[in-house]
Coordinates of C-alpha atoms and ligand atoms in Angstrom, one line a residue:
M140 CA 8.7 24.5 -18.4
D141 CA 5.8 24.7 -15.9
E142 CA 4.4 21.9 -13.8
F143 CA 1.8 20.8 -16.4
A144 CA 4.2 20.9 -19.3
L145 CA 6.6 18.9 -17.3
I146 CA 4.0 16.2 -16.5
A147 CA 2.8 16.1 -20.1
R148 CA 6.3 15.8 -21.6
F149 CA 7.9 13.3 -19.2
F150 CA 5.1 11.4 -17.5
S151 CA 1.9 11.3 -19.5
R152 CA 1.7 8.2 -21.7
P153 CA -1.3 6.3 -23.0
P154 CA -1.9 3.4 -20.5
R155 CA -1.3 -0.1 -21.8
N156 CA -3.5 -1.9 -19.3
P157 CA -7.2 -1.9 -20.2
Q158 CA -8.0 -1.8 -16.5
V159 CA -7.0 1.9 -16.6
A160 CA -10.4 3.6 -17.3
L161 CA -8.9 7.1 -16.7
S162 CA -5.2 8.0 -16.2
I163 CA -3.2 11.2 -15.7
G164 CA -5.0 14.5 -16.2
D165 CA -8.1 14.4 -14.1
D166 CA -8.5 14.8 -10.3
A167 CA -8.0 11.1 -9.8
A168 CA -7.4 8.0 -11.8
L169 CA -10.1 5.4 -12.3
L170 CA -9.1 1.7 -12.3
D171 CA -11.3 -1.3 -12.9
I172 CA -10.0 -4.2 -10.8
S173 CA -11.4 -7.5 -9.7
G174 CA -10.1 -9.5 -6.8
R175 CA -8.0 -8.0 -4.0
L176 CA -5.8 -4.9 -4.2
A177 CA -2.3 -4.8 -2.7
I178 CA -1.0 -1.3 -2.1
T179 CA 2.4 -0.1 -0.9
T180 CA 4.5 3.1 -0.9
D181 CA 8.2 3.9 -0.5
T182 CA 10.3 7.1 -0.5
L183 CA 13.8 7.7 -1.9
L184 CA 15.6 10.8 -0.7
V185 CA 18.9 12.3 -1.9
G186 CA 21.6 11.8 0.7
V187 CA 19.7 9.1 2.5
H188 CA 18.8 6.5 -0.2
F189 CA 21.1 7.6 -3.0
A190 CA 24.2 9.8 -3.4
D191 CA 24.1 13.3 -4.7
G192 CA 25.7 12.3 -7.9
A193 CA 23.5 9.2 -8.6
L194 CA 22.4 8.9 -12.2
A195 CA 18.8 10.1 -12.8
R196 CA 18.1 6.9 -14.8
D197 CA 19.1 4.7 -11.8
I198 CA 17.0 6.8 -9.4
G199 CA 14.0 6.3 -11.7
H200 CA 14.6 2.5 -11.8
K201 CA 15.3 2.0 -8.1
A202 CA 12.3 4.1 -6.9
L203 CA 9.9 1.8 -8.8
A204 CA 11.9 -1.4 -8.1
V205 CA 11.7 -1.1 -4.4
N206 CA 7.9 -0.8 -4.6
L207 CA 7.5 -3.7 -7.0
S208 CA 9.7 -5.8 -4.6
D209 CA 7.2 -5.1 -1.8
L210 CA 4.3 -6.2 -4.0
A211 CA 6.3 -9.3 -5.1
A212 CA 6.7 -10.3 -1.4
M213 CA 2.9 -10.3 -1.1
G214 CA 2.5 -12.5 -4.2
A215 CA 0.7 -9.6 -6.0
R216 CA 1.0 -8.8 -9.7
P217 CA 1.9 -5.1 -10.0
R218 CA -0.5 -3.2 -12.3
F219 CA -0.4 0.6 -11.6
F220 CA 1.7 3.2 -9.7
L221 CA 1.6 6.9 -8.6
L222 CA 4.6 9.1 -8.6
N223 CA 5.2 12.0 -6.1
L224 CA 8.2 14.0 -7.2
S225 CA 9.9 16.8 -5.3
L226 CA 12.4 18.6 -7.5
P227 CA 14.7 21.6 -6.9
A228 CA 14.3 22.6 -10.6
A229 CA 12.7 21.4 -13.8
D230 CA 16.1 20.1 -15.1
E231 CA 15.2 18.6 -18.5
S232 CA 18.1 16.3 -18.9
W233 CA 17.6 15.0 -15.3
L234 CA 13.9 14.4 -16.0
A235 CA 14.7 12.6 -19.3
G236 CA 17.0 10.2 -17.6
F237 CA 14.7 9.7 -14.6
S238 CA 11.7 9.0 -16.8
A239 CA 13.7 6.6 -19.1
G240 CA 14.8 4.5 -16.1
L241 CA 11.4 4.6 -14.6
F242 CA 9.5 3.6 -17.7
A243 CA 12.0 0.9 -18.8
L244 CA 11.3 -1.0 -15.6
A245 CA 7.5 -0.2 -15.7
D246 CA 7.3 -1.6 -19.3
A247 CA 9.3 -4.7 -18.3
H248 CA 6.6 -5.5 -15.7
G249 CA 3.5 -4.1 -17.6
V250 CA 2.7 -1.4 -15.0
D251 CA 1.1 1.9 -15.8
L252 CA 1.8 5.3 -14.2
V253 CA -1.7 6.6 -13.5
G254 CA -1.1 9.8 -11.5
G255 CA 1.0 11.6 -8.9
D256 CA 2.0 15.0 -7.7
T257 CA 4.9 17.4 -8.6
V258 CA 6.3 20.0 -6.2
R259 CA 9.4 22.1 -5.9
G260 CA 11.7 21.1 -3.0
P261 CA 14.7 19.0 -2.2
L262 CA 15.1 16.0 -4.5
G263 CA 12.9 13.2 -3.4
V264 CA 10.8 10.5 -5.0
T265 CA 7.8 8.7 -3.5
I266 CA 6.1 5.9 -5.4
T267 CA 2.9 4.2 -4.5
A268 CA 2.4 0.9 -6.3
L269 CA -0.8 -1.1 -6.6
G270 CA -1.0 -4.8 -7.4
E271 CA -3.7 -7.4 -7.9
L272 CA -4.3 -10.6 -6.0
P273 CA -7.0 -13.3 -6.5
A274 CA -9.9 -12.5 -4.1
G275 CA -9.1 -13.4 -0.5
R276 CA -5.5 -14.2 -1.2
G277 CA -2.1 -12.8 -0.2
L278 CA 1.3 -14.0 0.9
T279 CA 2.2 -12.4 4.3
R280 CA 5.0 -12.5 6.9
R281 CA 2.7 -14.4 9.2
G282 CA 2.2 -17.9 7.9
A283 CA 5.5 -19.8 8.7
R284 CA 5.2 -22.9 10.9
A285 CA 7.9 -25.0 12.7
G286 CA 9.2 -27.6 10.2
D287 CA 8.9 -25.3 7.1
H288 CA 12.1 -24.9 5.0
I289 CA 13.5 -21.4 4.5
Y290 CA 14.7 -20.1 1.1
V291 CA 16.0 -17.0 -0.5
T292 CA 16.0 -16.0 -4.2
G293 CA 19.1 -14.7 -6.0
R294 CA 22.2 -13.7 -4.1
L295 CA 22.7 -11.8 -0.8
G296 CA 25.3 -9.1 -0.2
D297 CA 25.8 -8.0 -3.8
A298 CA 24.7 -4.4 -3.2
A299 CA 26.9 -4.3 -0.1
L300 CA 29.9 -5.3 -2.1
G301 CA 29.2 -2.8 -4.8
F302 CA 28.9 -0.1 -2.1
A303 CA 32.1 -1.2 -0.4
Y304 CA 33.9 -1.0 -3.7
R305 CA 32.6 2.5 -4.3
Q306 CA 33.9 3.5 -0.9
G307 CA 37.3 2.1 -1.8
R308 CA 37.1 -0.5 1.0
V309 CA 37.4 -3.6 -1.3
Q310 CA 38.8 -4.5 -4.7
L311 CA 36.7 -6.1 -7.4
A312 CA 37.7 -7.6 -10.7
G313 CA 36.3 -5.7 -13.8
A314 CA 33.3 -8.0 -14.6
W315 CA 32.3 -8.2 -10.9
R316 CA 32.6 -4.5 -10.4
D317 CA 30.0 -3.7 -13.1
E318 CA 27.7 -6.5 -12.0
L319 CA 27.7 -5.7 -8.3
C320 CA 27.4 -2.0 -8.8
A321 CA 24.4 -2.7 -11.1
R322 CA 22.8 -4.8 -8.3
L323 CA 23.2 -1.8 -6.0
D324 CA 21.9 0.8 -8.5
R325 CA 19.3 -1.2 -10.5
P326 CA 17.9 -4.1 -8.4
A327 CA 15.6 -6.5 -10.2
P328 CA 12.3 -6.9 -8.2
R329 CA 11.4 -10.7 -8.0
V330 CA 7.9 -10.2 -9.4
D331 CA 7.4 -13.4 -11.3
E332 CA 9.0 -15.4 -8.5
G333 CA 6.6 -13.8 -5.9
C334 CA 3.5 -14.4 -8.0
A335 CA 4.4 -18.0 -8.5
L336 CA 5.1 -18.4 -4.7
L337 CA 1.6 -17.3 -3.8
Q338 CA 0.4 -20.9 -4.3
I339 CA 3.4 -22.5 -2.5
A340 CA 5.0 -20.4 0.2
S341 CA 3.6 -20.2 3.8
A342 CA 5.2 -16.8 4.4
A343 CA 7.4 -14.3 2.5
I344 CA 9.2 -11.0 3.0
D345 CA 11.5 -8.9 0.7
I346 CA 15.0 -8.4 1.9
S347 CA 15.5 -4.6 1.9
D348 CA 17.1 -4.2 5.4
G349 CA 19.3 -7.3 5.3
L350 CA 18.5 -11.0 5.9
A351 CA 19.1 -10.9 9.6
A352 CA 16.5 -8.1 10.2
D353 CA 14.0 -9.2 7.7
L354 CA 14.0 -13.0 8.5
G355 CA 13.7 -11.8 12.1
H356 CA 10.6 -9.8 11.2
M357 CA 9.0 -12.8 9.4
M358 CA 9.7 -15.2 12.3
E359 CA 8.3 -12.7 14.8
A360 CA 5.2 -12.2 12.8
S361 CA 4.7 -15.9 12.5
G362 CA 5.4 -16.6 16.2
T363 CA 8.3 -18.9 15.2
G364 CA 12.1 -18.9 15.1
A365 CA 14.7 -20.0 12.6
E366 CA 18.0 -21.8 12.3
V367 CA 20.3 -20.8 9.4
D368 CA 23.7 -22.1 8.4
L369 CA 25.7 -19.2 7.0
R370 CA 27.6 -21.5 4.7
H371 CA 24.3 -22.0 2.8
L372 CA 23.8 -18.3 2.0
P373 CA 24.0 -17.7 -1.8
V374 CA 26.8 -15.1 -2.3
A375 CA 28.8 -13.9 -5.4
D376 CA 32.1 -15.7 -6.1
A377 CA 33.7 -12.3 -5.5
Y378 CA 32.5 -12.4 -1.9
G379 CA 35.3 -14.7 -0.6
A380 CA 38.0 -12.2 -1.5
C381 CA 36.1 -9.4 0.2
F382 CA 35.3 -11.4 3.4
P383 CA 38.2 -10.1 5.5
V384 CA 36.8 -6.6 5.1
V385 CA 33.0 -7.1 5.0
G386 CA 32.6 -10.4 7.0
W387 CA 29.1 -11.9 7.0
E388 CA 27.6 -8.4 7.5
A389 CA 27.4 -7.6 3.8
A390 CA 25.1 -10.6 3.3
L391 CA 23.3 -10.3 6.7
S392 CA 22.8 -6.6 7.6
F393 CA 23.7 -4.1 4.9
G394 CA 20.4 -4.5 3.1
D395 CA 19.4 -3.3 -0.4
D396 CA 19.3 -6.9 -1.7
Y397 CA 15.6 -6.8 -2.9
E398 CA 15.6 -10.6 -2.9
L399 CA 12.7 -12.6 -1.4
C400 CA 13.0 -14.7 1.7
F401 CA 10.2 -17.3 2.1
T402 CA 9.2 -20.4 3.9
V403 CA 7.7 -23.6 2.4
P404 CA 6.0 -26.6 4.2
P405 CA 7.9 -29.9 3.5
E406 CA 4.9 -31.3 1.6
R407 CA 5.1 -28.5 -1.0
R408 CA 8.8 -28.9 -1.7
E409 CA 8.3 -30.8 -5.0
A410 CA 5.8 -28.1 -6.2
L411 CA 8.5 -25.5 -5.3
E412 CA 11.1 -27.4 -7.3
R413 CA 8.8 -27.5 -10.3
V414 CA 8.0 -23.7 -10.3
S415 CA 11.5 -22.5 -9.3
A416 CA 13.0 -24.3 -12.3
G417 CA 11.6 -21.3 -14.2
F418 CA 12.8 -18.6 -11.9
A419 CA 15.3 -16.1 -13.4
S420 CA 16.7 -15.6 -9.9
G421 CA 17.2 -19.2 -8.8
I422 CA 16.5 -20.1 -5.1
R423 CA 18.6 -21.5 -2.3
H424 CA 17.5 -23.5 0.8
I425 CA 19.2 -21.7 3.8
G426 CA 17.6 -23.1 6.9
E427 CA 14.6 -24.3 8.9
V428 CA 11.7 -22.8 10.9
V429 CA 11.7 -23.9 14.5
A430 CA 9.2 -23.4 17.4
A431 CA 11.6 -21.5 19.7
P432 CA 11.5 -17.7 18.9
G433 CA 14.5 -15.8 17.5
V434 CA 16.9 -16.5 14.7
R435 CA 20.0 -18.6 15.4
W436 CA 22.9 -18.5 13.0
F437 CA 25.5 -21.2 12.6
E438 CA 28.8 -21.5 10.8
G439 CA 29.0 -25.3 10.6
G440 CA 28.6 -26.4 14.2
R441 CA 29.5 -23.0 15.8
A442 CA 27.0 -20.4 16.8
Y443 CA 27.4 -16.9 15.1
V444 CA 25.9 -13.6 16.4
P445 CA 25.5 -10.9 13.6
A446 CA 27.0 -7.6 14.5
G447 CA 24.6 -5.2 12.7
R448 CA 20.8 -5.2 13.2
G449 CA 19.9 -4.1 9.7
F450 CA 19.1 -0.7 8.3
N451 CA 16.9 1.4 10.5
H452 CA 16.3 5.1 10.0
F453 CA 15.8 5.9 13.7
G454 CA 18.0 3.1 15.0
Ligands
ADP175 P1 -4.7 18.3 -8.5 O1 -4.4 19.8 -8.3 O2 -6.1 18.0 -8.9 O3 -4.2 17.5 -7.3 P2 -2.4 18.2 -10.0 O4 -2.3 19.5 -10.7 O5 -1.5 17.9 -8.9 O6 -3.9 17.8 -9.8 O7 -2.0 17.1 -11.1 C1 -2.6 17.1 -12.4 C2 -2.7 15.7 -13.0 O8 -1.3 15.2 -13.2 C3 -3.3 14.6 -12.0 O9 -4.0 13.7 -12.8 C4 -2.1 14.0 -11.3 O10 -2.4 12.7 -10.9 C5 -1.0 14.1 -12.4 N1 0.3 14.2 -11.9 C6 0.9 15.2 -11.2 N2 2.2 15.0 -11.0 C7 2.5 13.8 -11.6 C8 3.7 13.0 -11.7 N3 4.8 13.4 -11.1 N4 3.5 11.8 -12.3 C9 2.4 11.4 -12.9 N5 1.2 12.1 -12.8 C10 1.3 13.3 -12.2
MG176 MG1 -1.9 18.1 -6.7

């Protein structure tokens, strides 16, 4: 199977979105959009972002999920994506699994694959995702103000617990084992939540490197600080039994959560309660924005200093 047969068989599909005037097969795609474009890219490499034996289906899902999560954090509605694939060989069963995982998530969010590039090399996947925002709008890391409330969607530390289980560091009961490993392998990008928060939140970030690092980035960009009580962090019921091994670090610095952390001014709290009632993820109020820079963590009345600083490739 040559490069063109591979693209035709596994990646060319008629686009669903009428904004796609021209898709895969020409020198570039043509997209009709109004408003503002949000664009982001992320790379997943074997040995760095996923294990050698990871399922192709999960790699397809996760490569797109991490990009949709970045668009969600901007309040943008994902529409299109590009796929750059580096493959050691044209392995048909791997490609079938990868494209099934990729398109299952793409279909769930109504996004079309409109182009890419295919090369031979070590296994690696780069996706560039494009999303749409109303003209002049966008939810950034910069808008938090002292007095705003801080929230997160979903649960923190699930991926870390799944990873610790796979390493044999913690025990998990059967039902939790599947759920937490699924959270590591197939994270759900909080797309509907992010789009709804565009009208309500003052700032937002997606938690890919761990809450400690990512909340720190958002506060730094906003020129503010934060105070968070660890006892308010939303964690799985299974977390307690793992705590002697993973401590707070699973929830604070392992990363791979793909939840949203966002701030809301007190006067918009009721509006938040109205929209968040429809969120699949749920939300949790974890702390407050303050004027003094830096993030301060508390466990009840006692100060806590996180050990890790979040995932950092060159750290
Ligand atoms: P060019 O040589 O003009 O850059 P290519 O031969 O690389 O074009 O690709 C041919 C067409 O297939 C282009 O429309 C490109 O966007 C698309 N394409 C290539 N690889 C992929 C892929 N992995 N997924 C989706 N589309 C792809
Ligand atoms: Mg090319």
